[in-house]
């Protein structure tokens, strides 16, 4: 079910350099959310007309948490909003991760600001008794987020940074290649497309079933505008907002 | 008693608020949030005879109070539309208008003929902002001769009423409007998007994959109001006004400029239930101003 709700900001905090965490009271949206789904956030200021797609990082009763990077005008304005302010939100959107692919162990891979949706997924899988490894890559130590939170859930966390300022020096694919023991049947990844393609190559070689969560610019978020197209391996146009954002890597990317 | 109904191209709409093509698909998605039968009419996304793939992404960019798009008229083509969307449209308790597109006059005629065999569509809107591939890709709507030819050709074939949708990217829109009227248009809708571009100064390249796109949203409203006002003085057929409408006040401006009905496009993205607010707002305005009919909304 999709709902349009006016949500009160419960908390908004700057958790790391330009990364913010916001918790909103969304009785209806939070209730129906699945890991890997996203919400559209309306800015309602007359200037920024298009809602911003942001992944659901966590839900707790009536509360929904997002974690986002300030990269432009919209996210900047969102970061300036305060506790008690009302934000209009549409959710929950998209297909979410296929969490029924029951495996004993799962590998969750996050690239930068693609890491937050892995939190709700990790919590969900762990609650089902799945053993979870998280591999998360960031530019440098100032961008590392959620490490303690993943550990608190009981996940095994492996951090990579491009400059080696925290954890492994290199990207997530290099980390995986260097650590053949982190090898599960099922993996879920979210991050920039080049990273996802790299991970898809690794998954093919290691025989891992991989699900990737993609990003595209969106206007409606509900399948009506055809803005958010991603072509699959057969040249078929898929809408990231309703056919995705999660796709099975092999059937979407094909040979990488 | 307040009467919100209006007559356009032989259709009596229950209120003057319609959707702008391409922003509302066929209404199914929005029907999850409100009963789309409350609208005066639903105008579908452009349909071509063959499926069109559209452009590469990025297909949209946000601008100050507006947006650019270069969707490229992606659509599933006539057969799938007739199979998947027409049954939904037919069941609605409102008027349905299908927006038609083509890249040659033959393609426009082909899709018009194909729709003659389809029940349940009340009228058609001809998008003449499509690239005319036989004439170097310039939009049909920018050349009076091409407008005359395509409108005549489609009008001759089509059984249902024909609305012609004008492109604003012309030197004199009144000339195009008169041409469309003389060629047989039953109504005019205007405006389509204005040509625009946005550059990512960090990456030093255009945002849209196609470099240029079409600007829509509140940013274009004054341009659209002026064009409607000019055209209303030179044609007798009704005008459906659009371009940046996001409030009842915006809609009333268009009605005062000479439009008989209005359409809401980009604003649906900023608020999926905005059309309902606009209908209610028009009714309120009429009540406060002691007006009984839409035609009494005048400057
Ligand atoms: C399904 C999905 C989930 C996402 N989840 C998160 C998340 O959890 N945390 C987070 O920080 N970011 C996330 N993003 C990216 C986020 O949507 C963009 O960073 C954000 O829209 C940028 O807005 P802006 O106004 O700050 O930037 P601007 O560049 O000013 O935005 C201009 C326009 O481009 C769009 N845009 C710009 N960058 C992106 C992008 N990378 N993806 C999609 N649209 C973009 C904006 O939505 C807006 O319409 C997600 C994107 C998608 C599609
Ligand atoms: C994403 C998008 C897709 C559109 N697709 C079509 C289309 O298929 N056919 C058409 O005639 N106009 C199309 N338009 C133009 C709109 O119908 C409308 O004329 C224009 O956007 C101005 O109105 P607005 O400012 O309310 O959006 C599209 C506009 C947008 C923003
Ligand atoms: S965002 Fe409109 S179709 Fe996906």
XYZ file of C-alpha atoms and ligand atoms in Angstrom:
643
model
C 0.000 0.000 0.000
C 1.230 3.486 -0.843
C 0.385 6.382 1.424
C 0.818 10.118 1.284
C 1.427 11.380 4.804
C 2.277 14.565 6.656
C 5.024 13.488 8.995
C 6.466 15.138 12.036
C 10.240 15.210 12.348
C 11.099 13.397 15.563
C 14.865 13.811 15.315
C 17.254 15.260 12.776
C 20.978 15.027 13.316
C 24.230 15.500 11.494
C 25.872 12.116 12.060
C 29.077 12.558 10.053
C 30.553 15.342 7.850
C 27.709 15.982 5.381
C 25.573 12.978 6.302
C 22.283 13.406 8.130
C 19.901 11.078 9.880
C 16.242 11.948 10.230
C 13.477 10.080 12.008
C 9.906 10.827 11.051
C 6.587 9.833 12.523
C 4.810 8.032 9.706
C 2.157 5.738 11.181
C 0.963 4.307 7.874
C 4.147 4.254 5.806
C 6.363 2.777 8.520
C 3.908 -0.041 9.143
C 3.983 -1.356 5.598
C 7.677 -0.897 4.788
C 10.017 -3.620 3.570
C 13.826 -3.504 3.444
C 15.012 -1.954 0.180
C 11.955 0.224 -0.317
C 12.164 4.003 -0.472
C 10.084 7.105 0.145
C 9.624 10.299 -1.841
C 10.171 13.433 0.229
C 8.412 16.608 -0.886
C 10.154 19.872 -0.152
C 7.028 22.038 -0.558
C 8.932 25.285 -0.993
C 7.763 26.365 -4.448
C 11.283 26.065 -5.843
C 12.143 22.376 -5.569
C 9.111 20.783 -7.166
C 10.356 17.240 -7.469
C 10.247 14.955 -4.484
C 13.563 13.337 -3.443
C 13.804 9.543 -3.395
C 15.488 8.305 -0.198
C 15.797 4.728 1.038
C 14.214 3.557 4.226
C 17.103 2.918 6.628
C 15.002 1.674 9.516
C 11.485 1.481 10.872
C 10.400 1.194 14.466
C 6.684 1.162 15.191
C 5.373 4.427 13.773
C 8.821 5.841 13.152
C 10.797 5.728 9.948
C 14.466 6.649 9.656
C 16.359 7.921 6.637
C 20.070 8.613 6.295
C 21.139 10.909 3.504
C 24.048 12.766 2.069
C 23.725 16.501 1.401
C 24.663 16.697 -2.269
C 22.500 19.494 -3.668
C 19.775 22.003 -3.057
C 17.029 19.600 -1.959
C 19.012 17.559 0.536
C 20.508 20.782 1.884
C 17.046 22.196 2.567
C 15.980 18.917 4.131
C 18.982 19.057 6.466
C 17.898 22.530 7.626
C 14.520 21.292 8.803
C 14.067 20.883 12.541
C 12.449 18.616 15.068
C 8.702 19.264 15.076
C 8.574 20.439 11.443
C 6.181 18.617 9.131
C 7.385 16.892 5.981
C 5.114 15.414 3.342
C 6.135 11.902 2.310
C 4.964 9.285 -0.167
C 5.729 5.662 0.620
C 6.578 2.972 0.783
C 7.700 2.697 -2.807
C 9.480 0.140 -4.931
C 9.749 -3.618 -4.696
C 12.327 -3.936 -1.922
C 14.749 -6.822 -1.420
C 13.598 -10.358 -1.914
C 14.038 -11.484 1.669
C 12.337 -14.802 1.095
C 15.437 -16.060 -0.708
C 16.100 -17.989 2.503
C 19.752 -18.702 2.997
C 21.669 -19.387 6.185
C 24.118 -16.620 5.474
C 23.791 -13.392 3.559
C 26.263 -10.805 2.400
C 25.180 -7.155 2.430
C 27.275 -4.722 0.413
C 26.985 -0.958 0.717
C 28.808 1.702 -1.214
C 28.850 5.074 0.544
C 25.345 6.453 0.969
C 24.060 3.147 -0.463
C 24.776 1.627 2.950
C 21.708 2.868 4.936
C 19.101 0.557 3.324
C 21.348 -2.341 4.342
C 20.632 -1.555 7.967
C 16.935 -2.435 7.824
C 17.785 -5.449 5.681
C 20.416 -6.638 8.171
C 18.017 -6.235 11.068
C 15.330 -8.132 9.209
C 17.579 -11.007 8.134
C 19.169 -11.337 11.558
C 15.711 -11.513 13.123
C 15.039 -14.460 10.812
C 18.191 -16.151 12.085
C 20.335 -15.427 9.041
C 24.053 -14.913 9.617
C 24.958 -11.547 8.110
C 28.258 -10.155 6.839
C 28.296 -6.475 5.899
C 30.889 -5.111 3.512
C 30.740 -1.340 3.287
C 32.980 0.935 1.271
C 33.499 4.665 1.774
C 35.732 7.403 0.428
C 37.530 7.945 3.746
C 37.044 7.580 7.498
C 34.946 10.771 7.680
C 32.290 9.091 5.576
C 32.094 5.806 7.466
C 28.604 5.309 8.857
C 26.628 2.628 10.677
C 29.606 0.418 11.585
C 28.692 0.247 15.297
C 25.011 -0.123 14.525
C 25.619 -3.129 12.293
C 27.869 -4.654 14.923
C 25.212 -4.085 17.576
C 22.792 -6.122 15.474
C 25.275 -8.980 15.487
C 26.531 -8.623 11.914
C 30.166 -9.119 10.998
C 31.321 -5.809 9.521
C 34.109 -5.277 7.000
C 34.939 -1.667 6.157
C 36.865 -0.491 3.120
C 37.990 3.073 2.394
C 39.515 4.365 -0.808
C 42.410 5.967 1.086
C 42.793 3.298 3.752
C 41.989 5.766 6.553
C 39.631 3.150 8.008
C 39.604 -0.601 7.478
C 40.795 -2.133 4.235
C 42.441 0.181 1.686
C 40.561 -0.136 -1.581
C 37.024 -0.626 -2.803
C 34.485 -3.278 -1.850
C 35.283 -5.492 -4.828
C 38.973 -5.496 -3.906
C 38.032 -6.261 -0.324
C 35.914 -9.217 -1.463
C 38.661 -10.505 -3.752
C 41.106 -10.283 -0.861
C 38.824 -12.106 1.516
C 37.578 -15.241 -0.232
C 36.206 -16.508 3.088
C 33.396 -13.890 2.864
C 31.457 -15.960 0.414
C 27.735 -16.550 0.677
C 25.078 -17.833 -1.642
C 23.088 -14.628 -1.553
C 24.289 -11.040 -1.624
C 22.485 -7.697 -1.673
C 24.175 -4.500 -2.824
C 23.365 -0.810 -2.985
C 25.648 1.964 -4.153
C 26.843 3.785 -7.259
C 26.244 1.910 -10.530
C 29.953 1.389 -11.376
C 30.399 -0.267 -7.983
C 27.322 -2.424 -8.527
C 28.667 -3.584 -11.876
C 31.975 -4.415 -10.210
C 30.178 -6.398 -7.544
C 28.114 -8.129 -10.240
C 31.349 -9.273 -11.885
C 32.570 -10.617 -8.564
C 29.234 -12.346 -7.952
C 29.384 -14.073 -11.310
C 32.861 -15.423 -10.642
C 32.070 -16.500 -7.114
C 28.700 -17.985 -8.076
C 26.763 -15.693 -5.729
C 23.134 -14.771 -6.353
C 23.191 -10.988 -6.228
C 20.439 -8.414 -5.876
C 21.299 -4.793 -6.624
C 19.427 -1.616 -5.755
C 19.662 1.024 -8.496
C 19.345 4.814 -8.562
C 17.763 6.953 -11.266
C 16.280 10.430 -11.281
C 12.584 10.297 -10.481
C 9.650 12.660 -10.829
C 6.578 10.673 -9.765
C 7.946 7.618 -7.939
C 4.842 5.602 -8.854
C 5.390 4.525 -12.459
C 3.556 7.342 -14.239
C 6.245 9.574 -15.750
C 8.897 7.316 -17.381
C 11.782 9.362 -15.937
C 13.505 6.557 -14.037
C 14.280 4.040 -16.771
C 17.077 1.488 -16.550
C 17.543 -0.781 -19.550
C 18.009 -4.434 -18.733
C 20.327 -6.811 -20.549
C 17.675 -7.517 -23.205
C 17.186 -3.822 -23.920
C 13.849 -3.756 -22.116
C 13.075 -0.508 -20.286
C 12.472 -1.090 -16.591
C 11.133 1.556 -14.238
C 13.393 1.814 -11.226
C 10.546 3.218 -9.122
C 8.141 0.303 -9.506
C 9.993 -2.573 -11.207
C 12.931 -1.808 -8.868
C 14.829 -0.296 -7.244
C 16.003 -3.866 -6.588
C 16.903 -6.084 -9.536
C 18.522 -9.487 -9.748
C 21.980 -8.566 -11.056
C 22.349 -11.312 -13.650
C 18.986 -10.785 -15.276
C 19.352 -7.006 -15.260
C 22.997 -6.374 -16.146
C 23.676 -9.610 -18.042
C 27.369 -10.200 -18.672
C 29.454 -7.577 -16.906
C -26.197 26.406 -7.601
C -22.596 26.340 -8.741
C -22.144 24.565 -12.059
C -18.541 23.580 -12.749
C -19.235 21.915 -16.089
C -17.713 23.071 -19.365
C -18.102 22.090 -23.013
C -15.033 21.219 -25.041
C -15.031 19.720 -28.511
C -18.549 18.391 -28.056
C -17.842 16.865 -24.637
C -19.555 18.099 -21.520
C -16.939 17.853 -18.764
C -18.154 17.843 -15.158
C -15.451 20.352 -14.249
C -12.720 22.183 -16.151
C -9.759 20.339 -14.582
C -7.969 17.775 -16.732
C -4.548 16.172 -16.586
C -1.708 17.199 -18.899
C -0.431 14.444 -21.131
C 2.620 12.531 -19.985
C 2.368 13.426 -16.328
C -0.501 11.145 -15.368
C 0.036 8.022 -17.526
C -3.514 6.633 -17.937
C -4.482 7.475 -14.379
C -4.085 4.005 -12.827
C -1.139 4.999 -10.672
C -2.902 8.068 -9.297
C -6.091 6.111 -8.748
C -4.242 4.546 -5.790
C -4.472 7.912 -4.040
C -7.820 9.313 -5.147
C -10.742 8.478 -7.387
C -9.552 9.894 -10.693
C -13.146 9.918 -11.950
C -13.466 13.180 -10.002
C -11.495 14.897 -12.772
C -13.105 16.730 -15.667
C -11.143 14.530 -18.053
C -8.068 12.356 -18.138
C -5.606 13.009 -20.918
C -3.307 10.043 -21.370
C 0.372 9.952 -22.073
C 1.235 10.145 -25.783
C 0.569 6.934 -27.702
C 2.272 6.078 -30.996
C 1.394 3.205 -33.289
C 4.623 1.295 -32.668
C 6.169 1.225 -29.178
C 8.774 3.955 -28.634
C 11.841 3.402 -26.459
C 12.355 7.033 -25.475
C 15.683 8.693 -24.704
C 18.601 7.659 -22.537
C 18.620 8.786 -18.910
C 19.006 11.264 -17.283
C 15.638 12.250 -18.683
C 14.752 14.921 -16.133
C 16.328 17.825 -14.327
C 14.898 20.164 -11.758
C 15.022 23.908 -12.370
C 13.953 26.852 -10.205
C 10.188 26.339 -9.931
C 10.154 23.966 -12.861
C 11.626 20.915 -14.499
C 13.141 19.833 -17.773
C 12.229 16.549 -19.395
C 13.442 14.587 -22.345
C 11.437 11.411 -21.841
C 11.282 11.103 -25.629
C 7.653 9.958 -25.637
C 8.438 6.450 -24.496
C 5.251 4.439 -24.742
C 4.130 0.871 -25.257
C 2.438 1.482 -28.594
C -1.136 1.119 -29.765
C -1.750 -2.591 -29.197
C -0.571 -2.784 -25.628
C -2.302 0.495 -24.824
C -5.587 -0.799 -26.217
C -5.196 -4.031 -24.282
C -3.898 -2.733 -20.952
C -5.101 0.856 -20.559
C -8.343 1.224 -22.491
C -10.343 -1.197 -20.274
C -9.324 0.853 -17.212
C -10.163 4.159 -18.911
C -13.496 2.865 -20.162
C -14.602 1.960 -16.640
C -13.969 5.428 -15.283
C -16.815 7.773 -14.698
C -15.117 10.646 -16.498
C -14.113 11.632 -20.018
C -10.994 10.152 -21.494
C -8.808 11.807 -24.078
C -5.925 9.973 -25.716
C -2.844 11.965 -26.718
C -1.470 10.848 -30.087
C 2.052 11.111 -31.439
C 3.894 10.211 -34.610
C 7.057 11.008 -36.513
C 5.490 11.204 -39.971
C 2.038 12.155 -41.190
C 1.545 8.501 -42.141
C 2.249 7.433 -38.562
C -0.258 9.948 -37.188
C -2.881 8.711 -39.648
C -2.146 5.109 -38.776
C -2.670 5.621 -35.060
C -5.839 7.689 -35.664
C -7.293 4.909 -37.833
C -6.359 2.273 -35.300
C -8.221 4.174 -32.554
C -11.346 4.408 -34.708
C -11.804 0.717 -33.907
C -11.527 1.301 -30.147
C -14.554 2.063 -27.970
C -14.617 4.194 -24.871
C -12.320 7.077 -25.803
C -14.126 10.415 -25.980
C -11.642 12.564 -27.877
C -8.051 12.717 -29.076
C -5.323 15.256 -28.521
C -2.761 15.586 -31.272
C 0.742 16.259 -29.989
C 2.328 18.184 -32.834
C 5.543 18.814 -30.905
C 6.893 15.498 -32.204
C 9.938 15.590 -34.479
C 8.998 15.450 -38.168
C 11.645 13.001 -39.309
C 11.064 13.596 -42.998
C 11.787 17.294 -42.487
C 15.022 16.989 -40.553
C 13.428 16.351 -37.156
C 11.946 19.823 -36.653
C 8.724 19.635 -34.674
C 5.568 19.576 -36.833
C 4.120 22.273 -34.612
C 6.683 24.885 -35.609
C 5.790 24.931 -39.294
C 2.321 26.150 -40.351
C 2.417 23.992 -43.493
C 3.198 20.855 -41.513
C 0.501 21.759 -38.966
C -2.056 22.189 -41.714
C -1.101 18.906 -43.324
C -1.042 16.765 -40.186
C -4.237 18.196 -38.688
C -6.138 17.791 -41.972
C -4.873 14.257 -42.477
C -5.818 13.128 -38.972
C -9.141 14.988 -38.875
C -10.211 13.313 -42.107
C -9.720 9.851 -40.602
C -10.716 10.289 -37.001
C -14.323 9.764 -35.940
C -14.019 11.356 -32.473
C -13.343 15.049 -31.769
C -9.793 16.305 -32.271
C -7.892 18.640 -29.957
C -4.645 20.038 -31.329
C -1.886 20.685 -28.794
C 0.365 23.578 -29.658
C 4.082 23.964 -29.158
C 5.162 27.305 -27.654
C 8.520 27.156 -29.443
C 7.348 29.303 -32.357
C 7.588 32.929 -33.427
C 3.848 33.537 -33.674
C 1.602 31.059 -31.899
C -1.568 32.778 -33.145
C -0.633 31.811 -36.691
C -0.300 28.149 -35.715
C -3.562 28.288 -33.752
C -5.455 29.750 -36.716
C -3.914 27.153 -38.990
C -5.049 24.343 -36.675
C -8.576 25.774 -36.513
C -8.817 26.093 -40.291
C -7.509 22.560 -40.722
C -10.407 21.265 -38.635
C -9.334 21.220 -34.969
C -12.319 21.038 -32.599
C -10.307 22.565 -29.768
C -6.798 23.723 -28.969
C -4.689 22.800 -25.993
C -1.658 24.815 -25.038
C 1.127 24.995 -24.132
C 3.509 22.110 -24.509
C 6.959 22.471 -22.922
C 9.406 25.274 -23.755
C 12.889 24.386 -24.998
C 15.493 24.494 -22.224
C 18.833 23.239 -20.947
C 20.646 22.787 -17.660
C 24.390 22.347 -17.204
C 26.089 20.506 -14.353
C 28.922 22.940 -13.684
C 30.855 20.405 -11.588
C 30.929 17.792 -14.345
C 30.965 20.461 -17.060
C 28.279 18.808 -19.135
C 24.541 19.002 -19.722
C 22.369 17.131 -17.219
C 19.972 15.674 -19.776
C 21.289 12.904 -22.012
C 19.750 14.779 -24.933
C 21.344 18.128 -23.937
C 18.060 19.998 -24.499
C 14.693 19.217 -22.991
C 11.268 20.712 -22.391
C 10.655 23.102 -19.518
C 7.413 22.838 -17.549
C 6.034 23.807 -14.162
C 5.305 27.150 -12.446
C 8.366 28.723 -14.118
C 6.540 28.775 -17.483
C 3.138 29.967 -16.304
C 3.335 33.630 -17.367
C 4.471 32.558 -20.840
C 1.553 30.156 -21.086
C -1.028 32.664 -19.813
C 0.133 35.232 -22.380
C -0.040 32.726 -25.214
C -3.533 31.570 -24.228
C -4.646 35.185 -24.048
C -3.290 35.928 -27.532
C -4.750 32.796 -29.106
C -8.156 33.299 -27.457
C -8.517 36.499 -29.446
C -7.994 34.888 -32.828
C -9.776 31.512 -32.666
C -13.409 30.548 -32.037
C -12.765 27.006 -30.879
C -12.294 26.378 -27.138
C -8.859 26.405 -25.549
C -7.543 24.041 -22.891
C -4.943 26.084 -21.034
C -1.913 24.628 -19.290
C 1.625 25.428 -18.273
C 2.623 25.637 -14.636
C -0.803 25.343 -13.039
C -0.451 24.245 -9.435
C -3.212 26.108 -7.600
C -6.833 27.081 -8.188
C -5.650 30.688 -8.528
C -3.358 29.636 -11.395
C -6.262 27.825 -13.053
C -8.496 30.896 -12.703
C -5.823 33.030 -14.377
C -5.954 30.757 -17.424
C -9.759 30.858 -17.471
C -9.608 34.650 -17.324
C -7.068 34.673 -20.144
C -9.622 32.915 -22.314
C -9.287 29.188 -21.671
C -12.443 27.086 -21.340
C -10.752 24.294 -19.398
C -7.310 23.750 -17.908
C -4.830 20.921 -17.488
C -2.402 20.150 -14.691
C 0.934 18.521 -15.477
C 4.148 18.922 -13.516
C 2.240 19.849 -10.356
C 1.075 16.224 -10.113
C 4.687 15.300 -9.335
C 4.885 17.867 -6.540
C 1.606 16.592 -5.103
C -0.241 13.581 -6.516
C -3.639 14.778 -5.260
C -3.256 18.411 -6.358
C -5.989 18.223 -9.011
C -8.611 17.680 -6.299
C -7.425 20.792 -4.454
C -7.656 22.767 -7.685
C -11.232 21.639 -8.379
C -12.267 22.508 -4.812
C -10.444 25.847 -5.018
C -12.216 26.849 -8.222
C -15.562 26.061 -6.638
C -14.656 28.137 -3.579
C -13.621 31.056 -5.730
C -16.955 30.900 -7.549
C -18.860 30.784 -4.288
C -16.974 33.745 -2.850
C -17.495 35.746 -6.031
C -21.125 34.737 -6.543
C -20.452 33.071 -9.861
C -22.620 30.209 -11.069
C -20.835 29.042 -14.188
C -17.232 28.689 -15.286
C -17.857 30.995 -18.245
C -18.561 33.800 -15.783
C -14.920 33.663 -14.681
C -13.660 36.619 -16.683
C -11.250 39.514 -16.445
C 15.587 4.603 -4.889
C 16.584 5.634 -4.408
C 17.015 5.612 -3.091
C 17.912 6.567 -2.632
N 18.304 6.516 -1.324
C 19.153 7.446 -0.838
C 19.524 7.437 0.540
O 19.078 6.590 1.324
N 20.376 8.396 0.973
C 20.866 9.363 0.126
O 21.640 10.219 0.570
N 20.535 9.378 -1.173
C 19.684 8.458 -1.686
N 19.335 8.498 -3.007
C 19.871 9.582 -3.837
C 19.067 10.857 -3.591
O 17.786 10.714 -4.169
C 19.745 12.090 -4.214
O 21.002 12.274 -3.635
C 18.898 13.333 -4.001
O 17.711 13.251 -4.745
C 19.655 14.585 -4.390
O 18.815 15.692 -4.234
P 19.415 17.167 -4.145
O 18.302 18.108 -4.296
O 20.244 17.320 -2.940
O 20.422 17.232 -5.381
P 20.245 18.002 -6.757
O 21.368 17.565 -7.602
O 20.064 19.458 -6.537
O 18.905 17.387 -7.323
C 18.371 17.756 -8.567
C 17.450 16.665 -9.061
O 18.200 15.497 -9.393
C 17.791 14.392 -8.636
N 18.979 13.618 -8.261
C 20.228 14.094 -8.051
N 21.059 13.085 -7.721
C 20.324 11.950 -7.724
C 20.621 10.571 -7.458
N 21.835 10.158 -7.110
N 19.613 9.676 -7.570
C 18.371 10.070 -7.911
N 18.037 11.353 -8.165
C 19.002 12.277 -8.073
C 17.058 14.975 -7.447
O 16.126 14.077 -6.891
C 16.413 16.199 -8.050
O 15.261 15.849 -8.756
C 18.425 7.554 -3.506
C 17.996 7.583 -4.834
C 17.090 6.634 -5.300
C 16.635 6.674 -6.718
C 7.405 14.295 -17.843
C 6.534 14.956 -18.878
C 6.044 14.213 -19.947
C 5.251 14.799 -20.928
N 4.760 14.030 -21.955
C 3.939 14.584 -22.880
C 3.329 13.785 -23.909
O 3.514 12.556 -23.962
N 2.542 14.408 -24.835
C 2.282 15.760 -24.775
O 1.551 16.261 -25.617
N 2.809 16.526 -23.789
C 3.630 15.975 -22.849
N 4.140 16.768 -21.826
C 3.786 18.204 -21.751
C 2.652 18.446 -20.748
O 1.483 17.757 -21.119
C 2.334 19.953 -20.613
O 1.948 20.451 -21.873
C 3.506 20.771 -20.118
O 4.267 20.039 -19.191
C 3.087 22.101 -19.490
O 2.231 21.918 -18.386
P 2.742 21.846 -16.833
O 3.636 23.031 -16.616
O 1.516 21.831 -16.020
O 3.516 20.568 -16.732
C 4.947 16.193 -20.844
C 5.435 16.931 -19.758
C 6.216 16.343 -18.769
C 6.713 17.175 -17.631
S 9.675 8.085 -11.306
Fe 7.988 8.319 -12.620
S 7.977 6.398 -13.635
Fe 9.520 6.120 -12.151
